[in-house]
Amino acid sequence: MDEQYLPEKVEKDAQAYWDKHQTFKAVEDPHREKFYCLSMFPYPSGKLHMGHVRNYTIGDVLTRFMRMQGRNVLQPMGWDAFGLPAENAAIANNVPPAKWTYDNIGYMKQQLKSLGFAIDWGRELATCKPDYYRWNQWLFLRMLEKGIAYKKTGVVNWDPVDQTVLANEQVIDGRGWRTGAVVEKREIPMYYLAITKYAEELLADLDKLPEWPERVRTMQANWIGKSTGVRFAFPYKLDDRDERLWVFTTRADTIMGVTFCAVAAEHPLATHAARNNPKLAAFIDECKHGTVMEADLATMEKKGMPTGINVTHPLTGEPVPVWVGNYVLMGYGEGAVMAVPAHDERDFHFAKEYRLPIKQVIQVSSETFSTDAWQEWYADKTRGRCVNSGMYDGLDYTGAVDAIAADLKAKNLGDKQVMWRLRDWGISRQRYWGCPIPIIHCGRCGDVPVPDKDLPVVLPEDCVPDGSGNPLNKRADFVNCACPKCGQPARRETDTMDTFVDSSWYYARYCCADNGAAMVDARVKYWMPVDQYIGGIEHAILHLLYSRFWWKVMRDTGLVQGDEPFARLLTQGMVLNEIFFRKPASGRVVYYNPADVEIRIDDKGVRTGAVLKSDGQPVESSGIGTMSKSKNNGVDPQSLIDQYGADTARLFIMFAAPPEMSLEWSDEGVAGANRFLRRLWKLVAEHVSAGLPAKADFSNLPPALRNLRRQSHQTLAKVTDDIGRRRTFNTVVASVMELSNALSRHGDASEQAKAVRHESLEFITLALAPIVPHITHALWMALGHREAVVDARWPQADPIALKQDSLEIVVQVNGKLRGRVAVPVDAKEDKVREIALADEGVARHVGGKAVKKVIVVPGKLVNIVVAG
RNA sequence: GCCGAAGUGGUGAAAUUGGUAUACACGCUACCUUGAGGUGGUAGUGGCGAAAGCCGUGUGGGUUCGAGUCCCACCUUCGGCACCA
């Protein structure tokens, strides 16, 4: 064994061993319990970032741990390879997205290998390859047959200068990122997937996911947003025709307080009213400015304009004016709302702004209503009763909703209805670098699905986008085709699919990535569901919801079994770093990488300032943020691996924070992690050089060695629980460090001590094996083993070693810590109380006062409550 | 705006079921060691106080023998909001 820890050599050796023995090749074996550990696959953006390293290290630790527990593990890897950044790179560098993507994959794959992840590379896939995305197309066609996929218009961001559709990300402060033109909303035809047909099941099945974080289930439930309300109509006449303005409300109890209605700018009623009203037409036009982003719509100034059209209140028969409101969404509900200013905060402010009447119809006793200012209770449906509502006066929320719904139903003007916040999934993208939608447009036959035998519709890989629309439109060889039905010349659809489609089923494809004849096969039944899925919290809603939906569609198509694809979910936190900048008197803010900044501290270690290393002048800090190019605060994992090795990188990331929390970067922390590995190496090297112990006999240990051995086994028990159940890897590292510190302090050179130390070092090596697999590979061999640590079994703590004779109990007086006493492990409550009260320090604090109560918590503490 | 989290020493954090607040690590201080280049080691390190002791987990209330943990209100920061992935 080398005296010094040489990470480069150690890591090369271990990786060569795994390669040679094909250690991570996963083979289906019905006789063994499987463990499918999946990390979210990376987008091949160029090089790995720290978030990737964190994600895949967490997955790797669990994979290796489960492997040592005897499970048949699968940890695959692939590439989420379609997407916008490839097109941006194409525009910037004039390279085809395909070449850029494949180059990045090559580089990042080599980086992943250098980190020593236990990946079965035989199952690698890339979503931009036809053998993958043909099955997107194939299942899309099945969805068309089932009526789950359908076509309708949708609203997109439109750049009027580039004449192109913009992603939300490409809109900056309401303007196109390249042209600076004010973005407009535009309606275009698109394909949708009817995820709302699965809304009920997607909501209910959250209960089948007890191993998902509570917050993710809550967010999904709120996103799906089931609400029961009343859908009803305001009748009106239009050119002597009888029409109805339909609305939906969850507050039908306030229907008698309706003083106006508001419709979206795109609503047919608005369009009709604008025909002879230039001012209204101009307003509707103005509403088209801006983006389709929900956050923008929710925070913008609420504006409106009357249409001049009145509708009739369905219960009172009174005329109700209709307004156009820029805050009403055409895509949600009916594109029209009833407005009750007295009991809806947004309506209240709108009515004040435009001097519309406010009519109170709910009263909470003991409160006073005033139109001067909004008060919380106006919208409180739990405490209010109806007033000024005729026959509904005195009813509470449910009573009023029931009565009003019944009356509307009797008039054939409405009824109760379940409403979802969830909207159908628009998958059409007017972009090149994605999976082609398999449709052919024929002048005679309309939209014709591409027959299965013609799949895949292959995307040409040599296009170079220039930012002005989809280059596929200019590719005659792609666009021009024959109609599959009538054989006449036709046009191929050039829209591609949302990349969320690609990532909605890749987990299933890993099970059978080599199958060229079918989307999935029997191997999926063995591996699925994923036992542990790991990825960023930012995917808590969209990706996970789409995947759950897609899986259910596959199930209903007879392709797979089971209701949910991911049994257990771990959402990792973000990786953060400090942000340094200078703001010159004129010009733009300049950001400096933390590696180029020196922190100044005083002699207590408290920070006094920061200067740039190159010029010694101060820089400002704007706190901590996620690592990003724009803030120039990224740390390149490669430099870390080059400097310290993969194990140090892995150890620091696992140690710095629990996986679900955000992780703050620290160069000193990395150095500390490396220091620990060097100390551990030295500890083992010294132990080994003294000669390995003979067969261990632990039956007659002196107390000091018994205590040390107990600590070893306690550590093992804790570490097993921390990885296996709690998934808190930071505390795993901490307790192993504690044990290693205890070993260093023990100078005993006896044969017995050697044996205890040997056992402890084996535990430490095994416990760390999932986290730092390379160094432990070397240490395990040095400790005298023939088999590799990766194939070793996870040990079990020995109950005899764990046994203790006495316990330390904390004694409190009035809740304050006043003493510690030792009690026998089997002492009864009375005995514990007696020992506690007899303690000298405790007696001093009781000070002869009357003892009112004594609380004994077995094995923990005694609290003596005294008077005064 | 809406939905979901987080906030504990100088710093990252620990405290698992309401029961010893600050484990482990970083930083800092002192001393020792080594011929300076990611040295190694020993001791100390929440605040105030001479001490006894008191105070202390974002802020303000509350429940409890006992609250970092539970309840109410608020502040700040972060994630998501349907075309970034």
mmCIF file of N, CA, C and O (backbone and C1' of nucleotides) in Angstrom, chain B residues 7 56-61 69 71-75:
data_model
loop_
_atom_site.group_PDB
_atom_site.id
_atom_site.type_symbol
_atom_site.label_atom_id
_atom_site.label_comp_id
_atom_site.label_asym_id
_atom_site.label_seq_id
_atom_site.Cartn_x
_atom_site.Cartn_y
_atom_site.Cartn_z
ATOM 1 P P G B 7 -34.748 25.943 7.958
ATOM 2 O "O5'" G B 7 -34.195 27.435 7.994
ATOM 3 C "C5'" G B 7 -32.868 27.715 7.546
ATOM 4 C "C4'" G B 7 -32.639 29.218 7.594
ATOM 5 C "C3'" G B 7 -32.527 29.788 8.996
ATOM 6 O "O3'" G B 7 -31.508 30.781 9.048
ATOM 7 C "C1'" G B 7 -34.278 30.857 7.832
ATOM 8 P P G B 56 -33.707 34.302 25.633
ATOM 9 O "O5'" G B 56 -32.694 33.876 24.497
ATOM 10 C "C5'" G B 56 -32.404 34.755 23.419
ATOM 11 C "C4'" G B 56 -31.335 34.146 22.549
ATOM 12 C "C3'" G B 56 -31.742 32.857 21.862
ATOM 13 O "O3'" G B 56 -32.447 33.138 20.666
ATOM 14 C "C1'" G B 56 -29.593 32.603 22.826
ATOM 15 P P U B 57 -33.683 32.261 20.185
ATOM 16 O "O5'" U B 57 -33.060 31.373 19.033
ATOM 17 C "C5'" U B 57 -32.349 32.005 17.957
ATOM 18 C "C4'" U B 57 -32.288 31.070 16.776
ATOM 19 C "C3'" U B 57 -33.651 30.713 16.170
ATOM 20 O "O3'" U B 57 -33.497 30.641 14.769
ATOM 21 C "C1'" U B 57 -32.518 28.745 16.800
ATOM 22 P P G B 58 -34.730 31.010 13.832
ATOM 23 O "O5'" G B 58 -34.687 32.591 13.765
ATOM 24 C "C5'" G B 58 -33.532 33.261 13.287
ATOM 25 C "C4'" G B 58 -33.922 34.604 12.737
ATOM 26 C "C3'" G B 58 -35.030 35.308 13.538
ATOM 27 O "O3'" G B 58 -34.503 36.002 14.644
ATOM 28 C "C1'" G B 58 -35.576 35.322 11.251
ATOM 29 P P U B 59 -35.395 36.145 15.976
ATOM 30 O "O5'" U B 59 -36.521 37.178 15.539
ATOM 31 C "C5'" U B 59 -36.220 38.540 15.292
ATOM 32 C "C4'" U B 59 -37.507 39.309 15.099
ATOM 33 C "C3'" U B 59 -38.541 39.097 16.199
ATOM 34 O "O3'" U B 59 -38.301 39.917 17.325
ATOM 35 C "C1'" U B 59 -39.584 38.852 14.101
ATOM 36 P P G B 60 -38.735 39.382 18.792
ATOM 37 O "O5'" G B 60 -40.323 39.490 18.748
ATOM 38 C "C5'" G B 60 -40.931 40.769 18.595
ATOM 39 C "C4'" G B 60 -42.418 40.609 18.498
ATOM 40 C "C3'" G B 60 -43.047 39.714 19.552
ATOM 41 O "O3'" G B 60 -43.166 40.367 20.810
ATOM 42 C "C1'" G B 60 -43.961 39.193 17.442
ATOM 43 P P G B 61 -43.507 39.460 22.108
ATOM 44 O "O5'" G B 61 -45.033 39.100 21.833
ATOM 45 C "C5'" G B 61 -45.629 38.057 22.552
ATOM 46 C "C4'" G B 61 -46.963 37.745 21.943
ATOM 47 C "C3'" G B 61 -47.566 36.452 22.443
ATOM 48 O "O3'" G B 61 -48.228 36.644 23.679
ATOM 49 C "C1'" G B 61 -47.582 36.412 20.108
ATOM 50 P P U B 69 -40.055 26.036 17.432
ATOM 51 O "O5'" U B 69 -40.119 24.587 16.763
ATOM 52 C "C5'" U B 69 -40.033 24.413 15.344
ATOM 53 C "C4'" U B 69 -40.087 22.940 15.039
ATOM 54 C "C3'" U B 69 -41.390 22.268 15.452
ATOM 55 O "O3'" U B 69 -41.846 21.408 14.436
ATOM 56 C "C1'" U B 69 -39.525 21.201 16.501
ATOM 57 P P C B 71 -48.065 23.580 13.071
ATOM 58 O "O5'" C B 71 -49.027 24.494 13.935
ATOM 59 C "C5'" C B 71 -50.343 24.071 14.259
ATOM 60 C "C4'" C B 71 -51.049 25.183 14.989
ATOM 61 C "C3'" C B 71 -50.985 26.540 14.303
ATOM 62 O "O3'" C B 71 -51.965 26.657 13.303
ATOM 63 C "C1'" C B 71 -50.418 26.796 16.579
ATOM 64 P P C B 72 -51.662 27.574 12.021
ATOM 65 O "O5'" C B 72 -51.825 29.043 12.605
ATOM 66 C "C5'" C B 72 -53.086 29.508 13.048
ATOM 67 C "C4'" C B 72 -52.957 30.919 13.563
ATOM 68 C "C3'" C B 72 -52.249 31.893 12.635
ATOM 69 O "O3'" C B 72 -53.087 32.371 11.605
ATOM 70 C "C1'" C B 72 -51.420 32.152 14.830
ATOM 71 P P A B 73 -52.437 32.774 10.190
ATOM 72 O "O5'" A B 73 -51.712 34.139 10.539
ATOM 73 C "C5'" A B 73 -52.490 35.304 10.833
ATOM 74 C "C4'" A B 73 -51.585 36.424 11.268
ATOM 75 C "C3'" A B 73 -50.493 36.813 10.284
ATOM 76 O "O3'" A B 73 -50.969 37.635 9.237
ATOM 77 C "C1'" A B 73 -49.573 36.646 12.449
ATOM 78 P P C B 74 -50.212 37.556 7.809
ATOM 79 O "O5'" C B 74 -48.777 38.190 8.103
ATOM 80 C "C5'" C B 74 -48.644 39.592 8.288
ATOM 81 C "C4'" C B 74 -47.292 39.920 8.849
ATOM 82 C "C3'" C B 74 -46.121 39.792 7.888
ATOM 83 O "O3'" C B 74 -46.028 40.897 6.998
ATOM 84 C "C1'" C B 74 -45.520 38.873 9.981
ATOM 85 P P C B 75 -45.302 40.691 5.575
ATOM 86 O "O5'" C B 75 -43.757 40.662 5.950
ATOM 87 C "C5'" C B 75 -43.121 41.814 6.493
ATOM 88 C "C4'" C B 75 -41.675 41.509 6.777
ATOM 89 C "C3'" C B 75 -40.890 40.938 5.602
ATOM 90 O "O3'" C B 75 -40.440 41.957 4.737
ATOM 91 C "C1'" C B 75 -40.463 39.636 7.523
#
